[in-house]
Amino acid sequence: MTIRTAALLILLPLDAQAGPGAVDWITTHTQQPLKETRIGSYDPDGPIIGVDSLTYEPSYSWPYIDVPDGPADFHAFFDDETGRVSKAALIFSDADPSCGKDLATMPVDTGTGAFLDRKAAEALDRIATETGDLYGGFMEPQIDGAHSFAKFLKLPGGHVFPAFQTGWGDGGYPVASLHASDGAMVAIYADFMGKDADGNWLLPTPCTSTGGSE
């Protein structure tokens, strides 16, 4: 697998059972069999970034991504052979994807990725400043040495965010969006294992300025 070496971000929102369109797109465009699991509903407070939740660096000028209002469905796609998280997605509607955008790169240093809104990022910043340790204490018992997981982690103070342990080491992983034919955002996802045995990333057909595919 070729690792991308950029540094930034990602994704978010819609509601309760959202998703056959984006779910089907991700599973059918990935050569390796995937086991898809809906983790739950996530209602971010505004835009989101994609980071490693154990090495989040607030001094970096993270570009926040504007997303549709309302809760999103948090889905994980586990590689059938290894059990590792292959893809993680926030799905906003059940519309069929028509095109998409290669938005950014999620930097991962510990194998643990996350989608953070501003309040969660600010809370994480305060914890890092006060304790100097994002793992010990509140995260360690929630992660508990798991090799691969997708779950909601809770910060002291009550902020909750989607997180996932891929089982891989450090690197940069693509974050892309999926859009319907009318240009509306359907989903955002992070890809950790690519779409085929040759290590090619799962990236959508680029959208034109009108929202359709090129």
CSV table of N, CA, C and O in Angstrom, one decimal, residues 19-37 73-79 85-91 95-97 115 176-178 186-192 194-196 201-204:
chain,number,residue,atom,x,y,z
A,19,GLY,N,-28.2,5.7,4.1
A,19,GLY,CA,-27.1,5.1,3.6
A,19,GLY,C,-27.0,4.0,2.5
A,19,GLY,O,-25.9,3.7,2.3
A,20,PRO,N,-28.0,3.3,2.0
A,20,PRO,CA,-27.7,2.3,1.0
A,20,PRO,C,-26.9,2.8,-0.2
A,20,PRO,O,-26.1,2.0,-0.7
A,21,GLY,N,-27.1,4.0,-0.6
A,21,GLY,CA,-26.4,4.5,-1.8
A,21,GLY,C,-24.9,4.6,-1.6
A,21,GLY,O,-24.1,4.0,-2.3
A,22,ALA,N,-24.5,5.3,-0.5
A,22,ALA,CA,-23.0,5.4,-0.2
A,22,ALA,C,-22.4,4.0,0.2
A,22,ALA,O,-21.3,3.7,-0.1
A,23,VAL,N,-23.2,3.3,1.0
A,23,VAL,CA,-22.7,2.0,1.5
A,23,VAL,C,-22.5,1.1,0.3
A,23,VAL,O,-21.4,0.4,0.2
A,24,ASP,N,-23.4,1.0,-0.6
A,24,ASP,CA,-23.3,0.1,-1.8
A,24,ASP,C,-22.1,0.6,-2.6
A,24,ASP,O,-21.4,-0.2,-3.2
A,25,TRP,N,-22.0,1.9,-2.8
A,25,TRP,CA,-20.9,2.4,-3.6
A,25,TRP,C,-19.5,2.0,-3.1
A,25,TRP,O,-18.6,1.6,-3.8
A,26,ILE,N,-19.3,2.2,-1.8
A,26,ILE,CA,-18.1,1.8,-1.1
A,26,ILE,C,-17.8,0.3,-1.2
A,26,ILE,O,-16.7,-0.1,-1.6
A,27,THR,N,-18.8,-0.5,-0.9
A,27,THR,CA,-18.5,-1.9,-1.0
A,27,THR,C,-18.3,-2.5,-2.4
A,27,THR,O,-17.5,-3.3,-2.6
A,28,THR,N,-19.1,-2.0,-3.3
A,28,THR,CA,-19.0,-2.5,-4.7
A,28,THR,C,-17.8,-2.0,-5.4
A,28,THR,O,-17.3,-2.6,-6.4
A,29,HIS,N,-17.2,-0.8,-5.0
A,29,HIS,CA,-16.0,-0.3,-5.6
A,29,HIS,C,-14.7,-0.7,-4.9
A,29,HIS,O,-13.6,-0.3,-5.3
A,30,THR,N,-14.9,-1.6,-3.9
A,30,THR,CA,-13.7,-2.2,-3.3
A,30,THR,C,-13.6,-3.6,-3.6
A,30,THR,O,-14.5,-4.4,-3.5
A,31,GLN,N,-12.4,-4.0,-4.1
A,31,GLN,CA,-12.3,-5.4,-4.6
A,31,GLN,C,-12.3,-6.4,-3.5
A,31,GLN,O,-12.9,-7.5,-3.6
A,32,GLN,N,-11.7,-6.1,-2.4
A,32,GLN,CA,-11.7,-7.0,-1.2
A,32,GLN,C,-13.1,-7.0,-0.5
A,32,GLN,O,-13.7,-5.9,-0.4
A,33,PRO,N,-13.6,-8.1,-0.1
A,33,PRO,CA,-14.9,-8.2,0.6
A,33,PRO,C,-14.8,-7.4,1.9
A,33,PRO,O,-13.8,-7.4,2.6
A,34,LEU,N,-15.9,-6.6,2.1
A,34,LEU,CA,-16.0,-5.8,3.3
A,34,LEU,C,-17.2,-6.2,4.1
A,34,LEU,O,-18.2,-6.6,3.6
A,35,LYS,N,-17.1,-6.0,5.5
A,35,LYS,CA,-18.2,-6.2,6.4
A,35,LYS,C,-18.6,-4.8,6.9
A,35,LYS,O,-17.8,-4.2,7.6
A,36,GLU,N,-19.7,-4.3,6.4
A,36,GLU,CA,-20.2,-3.0,6.8
A,36,GLU,C,-21.0,-3.0,8.1
A,36,GLU,O,-21.8,-3.9,8.3
A,37,THR,N,-20.7,-2.0,9.0
A,37,THR,CA,-21.4,-1.9,10.2
A,37,THR,C,-21.8,-0.5,10.5
A,37,THR,O,-20.9,0.4,10.4
A,73,ASP,N,-24.8,9.4,9.8
A,73,ASP,CA,-24.6,7.9,10.1
A,73,ASP,C,-23.1,7.6,10.1
A,73,ASP,O,-22.5,7.9,9.1
A,74,PHE,N,-22.6,7.1,11.2
A,74,PHE,CA,-21.2,6.7,11.2
A,74,PHE,C,-21.1,5.2,10.9
A,74,PHE,O,-21.7,4.4,11.6
A,75,HIS,N,-20.4,4.9,9.8
A,75,HIS,CA,-20.3,3.5,9.3
A,75,HIS,C,-18.8,3.1,9.3
A,75,HIS,O,-18.0,3.9,8.9
A,76,ALA,N,-18.6,1.9,9.6
A,76,ALA,CA,-17.2,1.3,9.4
A,76,ALA,C,-17.3,0.1,8.5
A,76,ALA,O,-18.3,-0.6,8.4
A,77,PHE,N,-16.3,0.0,7.6
A,77,PHE,CA,-16.2,-1.1,6.7
A,77,PHE,C,-14.9,-1.9,7.0
A,77,PHE,O,-13.8,-1.5,6.8
A,78,PHE,N,-15.1,-3.1,7.6
A,78,PHE,CA,-14.0,-3.9,8.0
A,78,PHE,C,-13.6,-4.9,6.9
A,78,PHE,O,-14.4,-5.5,6.2
A,79,ASP,N,-12.3,-5.0,6.7
A,79,ASP,CA,-11.8,-6.0,5.7
A,79,ASP,C,-12.1,-7.4,6.2
A,79,ASP,O,-11.8,-7.8,7.3
A,85,VAL,N,-10.2,-2.1,10.0
A,85,VAL,CA,-11.0,-1.1,9.4
A,85,VAL,C,-10.4,-0.7,8.1
A,85,VAL,O,-9.3,-0.1,8.0
A,86,SER,N,-11.1,-0.9,7.0
A,86,SER,CA,-10.7,-0.6,5.7
A,86,SER,C,-11.1,0.8,5.3
A,86,SER,O,-10.4,1.6,4.7
A,87,LYS,N,-12.4,1.2,5.7
A,87,LYS,CA,-13.0,2.5,5.4
A,87,LYS,C,-13.8,3.0,6.6
A,87,LYS,O,-14.3,2.1,7.3
A,88,ALA,N,-13.9,4.3,6.8
A,88,ALA,CA,-14.8,4.8,7.8
A,88,ALA,C,-15.5,6.0,7.2
A,88,ALA,O,-14.9,6.8,6.4
A,89,ALA,N,-16.8,6.1,7.3
A,89,ALA,CA,-17.6,7.1,6.6
A,89,ALA,C,-18.6,7.7,7.5
A,89,ALA,O,-19.2,7.1,8.4
A,90,LEU,N,-18.9,9.0,7.2
A,90,LEU,CA,-20.1,9.7,7.7
A,90,LEU,C,-21.0,9.9,6.5
A,90,LEU,O,-20.7,10.5,5.5
A,91,ILE,N,-22.2,9.4,6.7
A,91,ILE,CA,-23.2,9.4,5.5
A,91,ILE,C,-24.4,10.3,5.9
A,91,ILE,O,-25.0,10.2,6.9
A,95,ALA,N,-29.1,9.0,-0.9
A,95,ALA,CA,-29.0,9.3,-2.4
A,95,ALA,C,-27.8,8.5,-3.0
A,95,ALA,O,-26.8,8.2,-2.3
A,96,ASP,N,-28.0,8.1,-4.3
A,96,ASP,CA,-26.9,7.4,-5.0
A,96,ASP,C,-25.8,8.4,-5.3
A,96,ASP,O,-26.1,9.4,-5.9
A,97,PRO,N,-24.5,8.0,-5.0
A,97,PRO,CA,-23.4,8.9,-5.5
A,97,PRO,C,-23.3,8.9,-7.0
A,97,PRO,O,-23.4,7.9,-7.6
A,115,PHE,N,-13.0,11.8,13.6
A,115,PHE,CA,-13.6,12.9,13.0
A,115,PHE,C,-14.0,13.9,14.2
A,115,PHE,O,-14.7,13.5,15.1
A,176,ALA,N,-12.3,11.5,1.1
A,176,ALA,CA,-13.0,11.9,-0.1
A,176,ALA,C,-14.5,12.1,0.2
A,176,ALA,O,-15.0,11.6,1.2
A,177,SER,N,-15.2,12.9,-0.7
A,177,SER,CA,-16.6,13.1,-0.5
A,177,SER,C,-17.3,12.4,-1.7
A,177,SER,O,-16.7,12.2,-2.8
A,178,LEU,N,-18.6,12.0,-1.5
A,178,LEU,CA,-19.4,11.5,-2.5
A,178,LEU,C,-20.6,12.5,-2.7
A,178,LEU,O,-21.1,13.0,-1.7
A,186,VAL,N,-23.3,13.5,-0.3
A,186,VAL,CA,-24.0,12.3,0.2
A,186,VAL,C,-23.2,11.7,1.4
A,186,VAL,O,-23.8,11.2,2.4
A,187,ALA,N,-21.8,11.7,1.3
A,187,ALA,CA,-21.0,11.1,2.4
A,187,ALA,C,-19.6,11.7,2.3
A,187,ALA,O,-19.2,12.2,1.3
A,188,ILE,N,-18.9,11.4,3.4
A,188,ILE,CA,-17.4,11.6,3.4
A,188,ILE,C,-16.8,10.4,4.0
A,188,ILE,O,-17.4,9.8,4.9
A,189,TYR,N,-15.7,9.9,3.4
A,189,TYR,CA,-15.1,8.7,3.9
A,189,TYR,C,-13.6,8.8,3.9
A,189,TYR,O,-13.0,9.6,3.2
A,190,ALA,N,-13.0,8.1,4.8
A,190,ALA,CA,-11.5,7.9,4.9
A,190,ALA,C,-11.2,6.5,4.4
A,190,ALA,O,-11.8,5.6,4.8
A,191,ASP,N,-10.2,6.4,3.6
A,191,ASP,CA,-9.8,5.1,3.0
A,191,ASP,C,-8.4,4.7,3.6
A,191,ASP,O,-7.4,5.4,3.4
A,192,PHE,N,-8.3,3.5,4.2
A,192,PHE,CA,-7.1,3.0,4.8
A,192,PHE,C,-6.4,1.9,4.1
A,192,PHE,O,-5.3,1.6,4.3
A,194,GLY,N,-7.3,1.0,0.6
A,194,GLY,CA,-7.4,1.0,-0.9
A,194,GLY,C,-8.5,0.2,-1.4
A,194,GLY,O,-9.3,-0.4,-0.7
A,195,LYS,N,-8.6,0.1,-2.8
A,195,LYS,CA,-9.7,-0.6,-3.4
A,195,LYS,C,-9.3,-1.9,-4.1
A,195,LYS,O,-10.2,-2.7,-4.5
A,196,ASP,N,-8.0,-2.2,-4.2
A,196,ASP,CA,-7.6,-3.4,-4.9
A,196,ASP,C,-6.3,-3.9,-4.4
A,196,ASP,O,-5.6,-3.3,-3.5
A,201,TRP,N,-5.9,3.7,-4.2
A,201,TRP,CA,-6.9,4.2,-3.3
A,201,TRP,C,-8.3,4.2,-3.9
A,201,TRP,O,-8.4,4.3,-5.1
A,202,LEU,N,-9.2,4.1,-3.0
A,202,LEU,CA,-10.6,4.2,-3.5
A,202,LEU,C,-11.0,5.7,-3.6
A,202,LEU,O,-11.2,6.4,-2.6
A,203,LEU,N,-11.0,6.2,-4.8
A,203,LEU,CA,-11.4,7.6,-5.1
A,203,LEU,C,-12.5,7.7,-6.1
A,203,LEU,O,-12.5,6.9,-7.1
A,204,PRO,N,-13.4,8.6,-5.9
A,204,PRO,CA,-14.6,8.7,-6.8
A,204,PRO,C,-14.2,9.4,-8.1
A,204,PRO,O,-13.2,10.1,-8.2
